[in-house]
Amino acid sequence: MADELPSREAMEFDVVVVGAGPAGLAAAIRLKQLSPGISVVVVEKGAEVGAHILSGAVIDPVGLDRLLPEWRTEDTPIKTAVADDRFYWLGQSAAVRLPNIMMPPLMSNHGNFIVSLGNVCRWLATKAEALGVEIYPGFAAAEVLTENGAVAGVATGDMGVAKDGSPRGDFTRGMELRAKYTLFAEGARGSLSKTLIARYGLDQGRQLQKFGLGLKELWQVAPDRYKPGLVQHSFGWPLDNSTGGGSFLYHFDDNLVSVGFVLHLNYANPYLSPFEEFQRFKTHPSIRGTFEGGKRLSYGARVITEGGYQSVPKLSFPGGALIGCAAGFVNVPRIKGSHNAILSGMLAADHVAEALSEGRSNDEIASYDEAWREGDIGRDLYRVRNAKPLWSKLGTFLGIAAGGLDMWTNTLGFSLFGTLGHGKPDSQTLKPAIECQPVAYPKPDGKLTFDRLSSVFLSNTNHEEDQPVHLHVADMALQQTSEHDVYAGPSARYCPAGVYEWVEEAGKSRFVINAQNCVHCKTCDIKDPNRNITWVPPEGGGGPKYSNM
Ligand SMILES: Cc1cc2nc3c(=O)[nH]c(=O)nc-3n(C[C@H](O)[C@H](O)[C@H](O)COP(=O)(O)OP(=O)(O)OC[C@H]3O[C@@H](n4cnc5c(N)ncnc54)[C@H](O)[C@@H]3O)c2cc1C
Ligand code: SF4
């Protein structure tokens, strides 16, 4: 089709930002605060800002305090301060609370706030627009534009392309958004960020990136079950000692509870289903009571980066930089990345504004890359750098104890372990099915536990059906001989939206991709044992439409 297409219209900006999450919006706001004359555009693949944001979220306000110091005196969606902070180990029927005094001080949630991060982004977008930032929701950046080896902006995807690749009646060519500098704020496993990391070798000399899959439901609970400001985390049941992950439960706003489960994607058993583990977790005797008499309002899933300090790639390349979770700035034991997303957006903006003021363009902002390790983000991530590797190497029980000890000693300025590496990529940790036991999960009861399809319904996910499948399987034969025959089709279990199915027909198995259900979590792009699946952005505006998530 490309030969017959009309050429794309182009628009010129000083800075293009890809992604309206906390990182992208903070960068846009900061640029305008520093120099109102800088032209800034933000493109967002969700139908509106916040539609694709899925987070816990307990936020550390350090980033907001610096970006918008007046925020505490304004009407914002940040209403619930943390009042009670609890950490539990769960056995099948027991729950043991760990005394707060045992926890390293950096794990304390005192002074933090419980929010819907999507709503915080909606509010940040109004702040950005008031400063003159142009925001284009419903447009996915699908292609990186380059000139003489440097990034020169992005192109949004063509709209109105039919399943077979031909133009539909409503066909519209994508736009070229050209810029002196382009900031990539796509969040964890950004599709363009991934290609930039490969093209410019940004991960050379770094530890590989690790991921977890976070699943979340939003509930309205009965008033007598609501404990405003309660933040509760757990590890242990329903996972075994060699499978990493844990839960969160946050009470906020008006009788709302965010409940979620993060499962580390280095798990080994291909029969494991993160979705079913999450459902099972809610049935624990110490947990289920919270939801009695309540109503489930929403559901979603998204990967979270877990590689930490040692996995952060080089951030800058000619013409642009990575910010936020596209760079992997999550503090894993705290399950917090939004503060560093804001701080990294601001840091990149400071260095880009300086370069623009010197008349520079499309060169490398090396000073941004040099600055982060010595600053707030580097200090935050350095102290917790061994928590994830220790958990992976020693299992949950010993790993959490050793990780806790390491965080304590790091608080005092030293570590017994140096800086540990991460081992294998998450795509290589599955064992062949023949070496593993199938897992029998209980049937959902429709009150506390649910199936995948009724859950996806609550994510308001929608894609234009007549468009090319945005989940690219490189080699279908390999999917059959390896993913199905060796690993027993784990995609049917790890996908939290029921996109993948192996259908048995006349003695043969057929791989079915229900792409319209995809909630853009990116797990398949990470966990497929042959790295045979690539997630690319579908038509802009498609995907989940999360509210209050
Ligand atoms: C289950 C879970 C719980 C979490 N809990 C917490 C918590 O309690 N506290 C905390 O601080 N952090 C938490 N985090 C981490 C936090 O959500 C992230 O660190 C933070 O959202 C990262 O911000 P970001 O702006 O880098 O990316 P994101 O918030 O992921 O935003 C990226 C945006 O870019 C858009 N985008 C992506 N690609 C494109 C493209 N090609 N074109 C156009 N738009 C694009 C996306 O649609 C999205 O809107 C949690 C994460 C998960 C998954
Ligand atoms: S298809 Fe992939 S990205 Fe989409 S929901 Fe399933 S695992 Fe996530």
XYZ file of C-alpha atoms and ligand atoms in Angstrom:
610
model
C 0.000 0.000 0.000
C 2.903 2.373 0.880
C 3.704 3.227 -2.788
C 0.251 4.628 -3.571
C -0.199 6.537 -0.294
C -0.406 10.319 -0.239
C 2.529 11.872 1.602
C 2.061 12.747 5.267
C 1.501 16.262 6.464
C 4.212 17.508 8.791
C 4.112 19.864 11.771
C 7.212 21.367 13.402
C 7.721 21.706 17.161
C 10.612 22.381 19.473
C 9.771 19.290 21.540
C 7.533 16.283 20.864
C 6.602 14.127 23.866
C 5.307 10.588 23.281
C 2.912 9.538 26.059
C 0.740 11.546 28.458
C 1.636 9.706 31.646
C 3.225 11.421 34.651
C 6.661 11.491 32.950
C 5.511 13.021 29.662
C 3.180 15.563 31.269
C 5.806 16.603 33.840
C 8.339 17.155 31.037
C 5.847 19.224 29.028
C 4.860 21.356 32.059
C 8.471 21.951 33.076
C 9.515 23.006 29.566
C 6.755 25.618 29.480
C 7.543 26.799 33.018
C 11.186 27.306 32.037
C 10.493 28.951 28.705
C 6.911 29.740 27.631
C 8.084 30.267 24.038
C 9.076 26.610 23.553
C 6.481 24.781 21.417
C 5.568 21.414 22.959
C 3.183 18.733 21.738
C 2.192 15.520 23.579
C 0.732 12.540 21.693
C -1.254 9.937 23.612
C -2.581 6.641 22.216
C -5.467 6.457 24.699
C -8.782 7.980 23.609
C -8.279 10.559 26.361
C -5.510 11.354 28.830
C -5.622 8.762 31.626
C -7.529 6.158 29.584
C -4.456 3.887 29.456
C -2.981 4.684 32.867
C -3.064 1.765 35.283
C -1.257 2.063 38.593
C -1.763 1.344 42.341
C -1.377 4.044 43.377
C 0.308 5.319 46.488
C 2.340 8.283 45.345
C 5.348 9.862 46.961
C 4.673 13.600 46.452
C 8.358 14.524 46.073
C 7.988 14.999 42.307
C 4.751 17.002 42.492
C 6.123 19.209 45.262
C 8.879 20.233 42.912
C 6.824 20.476 39.713
C 3.770 22.301 41.076
C 4.656 23.478 44.615
C 1.207 25.087 45.043
C -0.708 21.816 44.466
C -1.584 21.254 48.141
C -3.647 24.458 48.188
C -5.628 23.570 45.041
C -8.556 21.325 44.200
C -6.833 18.176 42.938
C -7.665 14.459 42.683
C -5.130 13.868 45.491
C -7.414 13.642 48.500
C -6.437 10.696 50.714
C -3.284 10.824 52.836
C -1.888 7.480 53.995
C -3.099 6.906 57.553
C -2.143 3.292 58.257
C 0.654 1.281 56.621
C 0.617 -2.535 56.980
C 2.768 -5.346 55.602
C 1.711 -9.019 55.862
C 3.038 -12.466 55.145
C 0.155 -14.717 54.049
C -0.072 -18.481 54.536
C -3.035 -20.418 53.175
C -5.222 -19.410 56.109
C -2.886 -17.333 58.283
C -1.832 -13.704 58.020
C 1.165 -12.479 60.004
C 1.717 -8.754 60.251
C 5.350 -7.648 60.132
C 5.991 -4.889 62.707
C 6.619 -1.529 60.983
C 9.737 -1.110 63.122
C 11.343 -4.015 61.193
C 10.857 -2.273 57.873
C 13.677 -0.145 56.447
C 12.677 3.551 56.788
C 12.599 4.008 53.008
C 9.621 1.595 52.876
C 7.438 3.860 55.035
C 4.387 5.360 53.351
C 4.070 8.171 55.883
C 3.482 11.432 53.975
C 2.328 9.651 50.805
C -1.103 9.841 49.141
C -3.506 7.261 47.694
C -4.813 8.249 44.270
C -6.076 7.169 40.914
C -2.966 7.913 38.812
C -5.192 8.201 35.730
C -7.072 11.059 37.418
C -3.803 12.686 38.467
C -2.733 12.589 34.795
C -6.063 14.126 33.708
C -5.427 16.968 36.165
C -1.772 17.353 35.061
C -2.995 17.596 31.461
C -5.176 20.604 32.369
C -2.109 22.213 33.957
C -0.058 21.539 30.814
C -2.743 22.893 28.487
C -3.105 26.032 30.606
C 0.603 26.649 29.966
C 0.125 26.242 26.201
C 1.108 22.596 25.674
C -0.780 20.953 22.787
C -2.079 17.491 23.728
C -3.364 15.081 21.060
C -5.135 12.105 22.643
C -6.266 9.286 20.349
C -3.022 9.333 18.348
C -0.436 6.577 18.690
C 3.147 7.380 17.744
C 3.847 4.463 15.417
C 7.170 5.351 13.816
C 10.351 7.171 14.810
C 11.488 9.706 12.199
C 15.236 9.989 11.695
C 17.505 12.318 9.760
C 21.247 11.771 9.416
C 21.109 9.155 12.178
C 19.352 11.462 14.643
C 15.745 11.235 15.844
C 13.741 14.028 14.213
C 10.264 13.353 15.642
C 7.581 10.698 15.260
C 4.803 9.828 12.873
C 1.371 8.897 14.129
C -0.173 5.752 12.681
C -2.445 5.813 9.627
C -6.126 5.575 10.592
C -8.735 3.619 8.646
C -6.589 0.691 7.478
C -8.606 -2.513 6.992
C -7.651 -5.953 8.340
C -6.081 -6.910 5.000
C -4.009 -3.702 4.879
C -6.172 -1.904 2.297
C -7.506 1.618 2.973
C -11.045 1.745 4.379
C -13.522 4.497 3.408
C -12.429 6.542 6.446
C -8.695 6.211 5.667
C -6.562 9.101 6.957
C -2.813 9.327 6.643
C -0.803 9.722 9.872
C 0.928 13.010 10.725
C 4.631 13.715 10.969
C 5.383 15.568 14.180
C 8.903 16.889 13.647
C 10.956 18.202 16.545
C 14.334 19.490 17.635
C 14.103 17.023 20.512
C 11.735 14.077 21.124
C 11.097 12.696 24.609
C 9.817 9.122 24.846
C 7.494 8.699 27.847
C 5.685 5.525 26.758
C 5.908 3.779 30.117
C 7.045 0.188 30.718
C 8.047 -1.689 27.545
C 7.304 1.251 25.268
C 7.042 0.011 21.693
C 9.117 2.824 20.147
C 11.428 2.987 23.161
C 12.207 -0.697 22.645
C 13.295 -0.066 19.039
C 15.404 2.945 20.116
C 17.161 0.910 22.822
C 18.074 -1.644 20.134
C 18.964 0.892 17.409
C 21.301 2.990 19.590
C 22.551 0.089 21.765
C 21.317 1.940 24.859
C 21.364 -1.217 26.990
C 24.999 -2.048 26.301
C 26.926 -2.639 29.503
C 23.703 -2.626 31.583
C 21.860 -5.463 33.266
C 18.859 -6.703 31.277
C 15.436 -5.259 32.108
C 13.039 -7.311 34.271
C 9.268 -6.989 34.544
C 6.265 -7.879 36.657
C 2.653 -8.054 35.551
C 0.332 -5.926 37.677
C -3.388 -6.761 37.728
C -5.832 -4.474 39.440
C -9.501 -4.108 40.320
C -11.258 -1.069 41.688
C -14.041 -1.778 44.199
C -16.642 0.301 45.919
C -16.812 -1.338 49.344
C -19.506 -1.310 52.035
C -19.068 1.718 54.337
C -18.336 -0.522 57.351
C -15.450 -2.153 55.453
C -13.865 1.139 54.420
C -10.750 2.288 56.278
C -9.711 5.610 54.715
C -5.974 5.896 54.203
C -5.193 2.205 54.807
C -2.313 0.882 52.706
C -1.715 -2.846 52.921
C 0.843 -5.037 51.134
C 1.402 -8.791 51.322
C 3.682 -11.517 50.043
C 3.405 -15.315 50.228
C 0.115 -17.143 49.508
C -1.197 -17.937 46.905
C 2.320 -18.027 45.372
C 4.875 -20.668 46.283
C 8.296 -19.723 47.602
C 9.960 -19.772 44.186
C 7.399 -17.530 42.465
C 7.845 -13.827 43.163
C 5.043 -11.338 43.636
C 2.645 -9.802 46.098
C -0.522 -7.836 46.644
C -1.623 -4.284 47.337
C -4.842 -2.988 48.877
C -5.423 0.777 49.120
C -8.514 2.471 50.648
C -9.137 5.957 49.230
C -11.603 8.673 48.201
C -15.273 7.701 48.721
C -15.386 4.038 49.842
C -13.034 3.013 47.039
C -10.499 0.202 47.364
C -7.812 -0.519 44.791
C -6.806 -4.154 45.048
C -4.065 -5.602 42.924
C -1.472 -8.272 42.497
C 1.978 -8.005 40.896
C 3.457 -11.249 39.623
C 7.131 -11.257 38.664
C 7.422 -12.377 35.062
C 10.427 -14.614 35.788
C 8.064 -17.406 36.896
C 8.875 -20.913 35.625
C 5.653 -22.926 35.428
C 3.901 -22.354 32.067
C 0.620 -23.529 33.637
C 0.607 -20.591 36.046
C -2.045 -17.939 35.393
C -1.363 -14.499 36.911
C -5.053 -13.626 36.495
C -6.234 -16.692 38.445
C -3.606 -16.143 41.150
C -4.990 -12.638 41.631
C -8.554 -13.965 41.857
C -7.433 -16.609 44.349
C -5.626 -14.024 46.487
C -8.914 -12.192 47.122
C -10.383 -15.337 48.733
C -7.854 -15.330 51.605
C -9.700 -15.265 54.977
C -7.933 -12.034 55.957
C -8.787 -10.323 52.651
C -12.222 -11.469 51.489
C -14.167 -9.568 54.166
C -13.103 -6.223 52.650
C -15.207 -6.982 49.570
C -18.337 -8.459 51.164
C -21.286 -6.261 50.217
C -19.081 -4.346 47.761
C -19.167 -3.903 43.998
C -16.367 -4.340 41.496
C -16.156 -1.229 39.308
C -13.173 -1.695 37.078
C -10.381 -4.054 36.000
C -7.085 -3.726 34.147
C -3.504 -4.874 33.834
C -0.135 -3.400 32.922
C 3.490 -4.478 33.218
C 5.834 -2.721 35.607
C 9.615 -2.515 35.222
C 11.560 -4.332 37.921
C 15.200 -4.186 36.768
C 15.933 -1.062 38.813
C 19.191 0.890 39.031
C 21.438 -1.588 37.233
C 19.016 -2.044 34.296
C 18.432 1.613 33.424
C 19.672 2.011 29.845
C 21.605 4.975 28.505
C 18.926 7.660 28.415
C 20.059 9.951 25.618
C 20.653 9.503 21.896
C 20.903 12.017 19.036
C 17.662 14.015 18.975
C 15.934 12.574 22.022
C 15.798 10.781 25.351
C 13.880 8.212 27.392
C 12.017 9.346 30.516
C 9.896 7.653 33.209
C 9.162 3.944 33.006
C 10.339 3.820 29.391
C 13.710 4.057 31.141
C 12.671 1.780 34.048
C 12.760 4.153 37.031
C 10.600 2.035 39.375
C 11.660 1.551 42.984
C 10.669 -2.133 43.118
C 10.278 -2.879 46.857
C 8.247 0.333 47.272
C 6.209 -0.479 44.074
C 6.573 3.177 43.196
C 7.623 4.781 39.952
C 5.352 7.787 39.475
C 7.560 10.108 41.570
C 10.629 9.189 39.513
C 8.595 9.486 36.313
C 7.849 13.113 37.246
C 11.414 13.805 38.404
C 12.931 12.310 35.227
C 10.537 14.299 33.028
C 11.609 17.466 34.836
C 15.300 16.592 34.654
C 15.122 15.904 30.915
C 13.154 19.147 30.403
C 15.832 21.154 32.249
C 18.548 19.835 29.924
C 16.459 20.125 26.749
C 15.484 23.743 27.576
C 19.143 24.584 28.119
C 20.104 23.022 24.773
C 17.323 24.930 22.981
C 18.418 28.191 24.596
C 21.898 27.577 23.137
C 20.359 27.167 19.666
C 21.113 23.433 19.538
C 18.869 20.803 17.924
C 18.748 17.066 17.183
C 22.002 16.378 19.020
C 22.494 14.241 22.102
C 21.451 15.613 25.502
C 24.258 13.744 27.219
C 24.103 15.971 30.298
C 20.657 14.514 31.178
C 22.059 11.012 31.110
C 25.050 12.075 33.207
C 22.856 13.800 35.825
C 20.363 11.151 36.975
C 22.625 8.786 38.902
C 23.975 11.569 41.135
C 20.517 13.085 41.718
C 17.302 12.133 43.544
C 16.368 9.288 41.182
C 19.790 7.662 41.398
C 19.789 7.884 45.216
C 16.253 6.421 45.395
C 17.054 3.449 43.156
C 20.600 2.740 44.354
C 19.581 1.841 47.922
C 17.118 -0.821 46.744
C 19.111 -2.216 43.805
C 19.587 -5.687 45.302
C 16.004 -6.316 46.480
C 14.791 -7.849 43.214
C 17.926 -9.952 42.432
C 17.957 -11.353 46.002
C 14.268 -12.261 45.760
C 14.868 -14.004 42.408
C 17.944 -15.891 43.591
C 16.882 -16.888 47.131
C 13.111 -17.286 46.794
C 10.467 -15.252 48.582
C 11.187 -16.035 52.218
C 14.977 -15.710 52.335
C 15.009 -13.186 49.494
C 12.734 -10.726 51.281
C 14.718 -11.116 54.497
C 18.059 -10.602 52.707
C 16.612 -7.747 50.632
C 15.341 -6.073 53.821
C 18.766 -6.419 55.450
C 20.424 -4.984 52.344
C 18.049 -2.002 52.335
C 18.891 -1.389 56.018
C 22.644 -1.488 55.392
C 22.252 0.706 52.310
C 20.422 3.233 54.479
C 23.585 3.259 56.597
C 25.718 3.662 53.456
C 27.005 0.189 52.550
C 25.944 -3.160 51.063
C 27.214 -6.682 51.763
C 26.341 -7.693 48.211
C 27.761 -4.941 45.997
C 25.454 -4.642 42.983
C 23.832 -7.921 41.950
C 22.861 -8.904 38.405
C 19.534 -10.248 37.152
C 20.233 -13.567 35.437
C 17.992 -14.549 32.528
C 15.497 -12.412 30.615
C 11.868 -13.135 31.564
C 11.289 -14.800 28.173
C 13.735 -17.557 29.108
C 12.557 -18.587 32.558
C 9.674 -20.919 31.595
C 10.344 -24.635 31.963
C 9.002 -27.081 29.365
C 5.474 -28.137 30.351
C 6.535 -31.762 30.754
C 8.645 -30.743 33.773
C 5.753 -28.901 35.462
C 2.446 -29.636 37.164
C -0.787 -28.173 35.749
C -2.435 -25.833 38.272
C -6.100 -26.414 39.157
C -7.713 -23.031 39.785
C -11.121 -22.758 41.481
C -14.077 -21.646 39.366
C -15.054 -17.980 39.790
C -18.089 -17.335 42.008
C -19.154 -14.132 40.203
C -19.211 -12.218 43.519
C -15.630 -12.061 44.727
C -13.839 -13.879 41.911
C -14.482 -13.497 38.201
C -13.535 -14.809 34.784
C -11.379 -12.971 32.286
C -14.037 -11.871 29.838
C -16.344 -10.252 32.382
C -13.226 -8.552 33.744
C -12.129 -7.192 30.362
C -15.666 -5.857 29.955
C -15.028 -3.632 32.994
C -11.881 -2.196 31.374
C -14.092 -0.679 28.630
C -11.655 -2.025 26.055
C -12.560 -1.374 22.466
C -10.667 -1.603 19.182
C -11.899 -1.020 15.652
C -12.301 -4.653 14.507
C -11.474 -4.031 10.855
C -7.788 -3.204 11.277
C -4.566 -5.232 11.005
C -3.849 -7.357 14.095
C -1.472 -5.333 16.289
C 0.084 -8.449 17.860
C 2.668 -9.619 15.364
C 3.645 -13.279 15.498
C 6.930 -13.535 13.600
C 6.837 -17.287 12.962
C 3.503 -19.149 13.244
C 5.184 -22.535 12.826
C 7.404 -21.833 15.829
C 4.340 -20.822 17.839
C 2.979 -24.306 17.183
C 6.163 -26.351 17.641
C 7.459 -24.512 20.688
C 4.871 -22.282 22.406
C 2.167 -24.923 22.072
C 3.973 -28.255 21.846
C 6.800 -27.601 24.354
C 5.311 -25.006 26.716
C 1.600 -25.966 26.518
C 0.477 -22.549 25.263
C 1.281 -20.216 28.206
C -0.045 -17.167 26.294
C -3.582 -18.408 26.983
C -2.781 -18.065 30.696
C -0.370 -15.134 31.022
C -2.501 -12.761 28.920
C -4.772 -11.017 31.453
C -7.368 -10.249 28.774
C -7.929 -13.632 27.130
C -6.490 -12.465 23.810
C -4.702 -15.725 22.991
C -6.359 -19.126 22.632
C -5.284 -22.492 21.296
C -8.384 -23.987 19.692
C -8.383 -27.731 19.040
C -10.153 -28.579 15.750
C -10.184 -31.944 13.968
C -7.098 -33.132 15.841
C -5.169 -29.930 15.077
C -4.514 -26.872 17.213
C -5.000 -23.382 15.881
C -3.630 -20.165 17.445
C -6.392 -17.562 17.780
C -5.652 -13.905 18.555
C -8.661 -11.922 19.866
C -6.793 -8.637 19.372
C -9.823 -6.474 20.148
C -9.600 -7.554 23.841
C -6.025 -6.343 24.328
C -5.570 -4.042 27.337
C -2.070 -2.970 26.194
C -0.297 -4.528 29.193
C 2.677 -5.677 26.994
C 3.164 -9.056 28.759
C 3.189 -11.061 25.508
C 5.982 -8.849 24.138
C 8.048 -9.878 27.180
C 7.058 -13.406 28.239
C 6.697 -15.333 24.972
C 9.384 -18.043 25.334
C 10.704 -17.435 21.807
C 10.231 -13.647 21.727
C 8.004 -14.433 18.796
C 5.298 -11.864 19.619
C 5.740 -8.122 19.078
C 3.191 -5.605 20.336
C 2.761 -2.581 18.047
C 0.292 0.263 18.577
C -3.148 -0.376 17.091
C -5.205 2.444 15.583
C -5.063 5.460 17.926
C -7.807 5.678 20.542
C -8.213 1.876 20.741
C -7.575 -0.102 23.916
C -8.911 0.246 27.440
C -10.795 3.267 28.703
C -9.963 3.144 32.382
C -11.724 5.463 34.773
C -10.445 6.010 38.328
C -7.601 3.529 37.740
C -0.138 -2.526 38.999
C 0.778 -1.351 39.194
C 0.823 -0.713 40.419
C 1.653 0.386 40.595
N 1.623 1.037 41.800
C 2.305 2.186 41.944
C 2.169 2.952 43.125
O 1.416 2.594 44.045
N 2.876 4.102 43.214
C 3.696 4.539 42.217
O 4.314 5.604 42.348
N 3.866 3.815 41.098
C 3.182 2.664 40.929
N 3.300 1.947 39.767
C 4.250 2.415 38.748
C 3.726 3.652 38.031
O 2.429 3.397 37.544
C 4.667 4.002 36.891
O 5.961 4.167 37.421
C 4.252 5.284 36.198
O 2.934 5.189 35.710
C 5.216 5.573 35.041
O 4.845 6.763 34.404
P 5.209 6.993 32.871
O 4.695 8.342 32.553
O 6.637 6.714 32.649
O 4.425 5.869 32.062
P 2.843 5.483 32.015
O 2.178 5.919 33.275
O 2.791 4.059 31.643
O 2.290 6.372 30.844
C 2.661 6.158 29.518
C 1.634 6.812 28.614
O 2.142 6.790 27.278
C 1.141 6.336 26.385
N 1.819 5.712 25.245
C 2.606 4.611 25.261
N 3.096 4.365 24.028
C 2.602 5.330 23.219
C 2.755 5.611 21.829
N 3.558 4.874 21.063
N 2.079 6.668 21.308
C 1.289 7.449 22.096
N 1.116 7.219 23.432
C 1.777 6.193 23.986
C 0.323 5.358 27.220
O -0.966 5.183 26.663
C 0.312 6.051 28.577
O -0.766 6.954 28.698
C 2.493 0.837 39.542
C 2.454 0.190 38.309
C 1.603 -0.885 38.124
C 1.538 -1.546 36.779
S -2.336 -9.366 24.013
Fe -0.404 -8.970 25.061
S -0.455 -6.780 25.509
Fe -2.547 -7.371 24.994
S -3.499 -7.808 26.955
Fe -2.708 -9.787 26.181
S -0.644 -9.987 27.027
Fe -1.298 -7.835 27.304
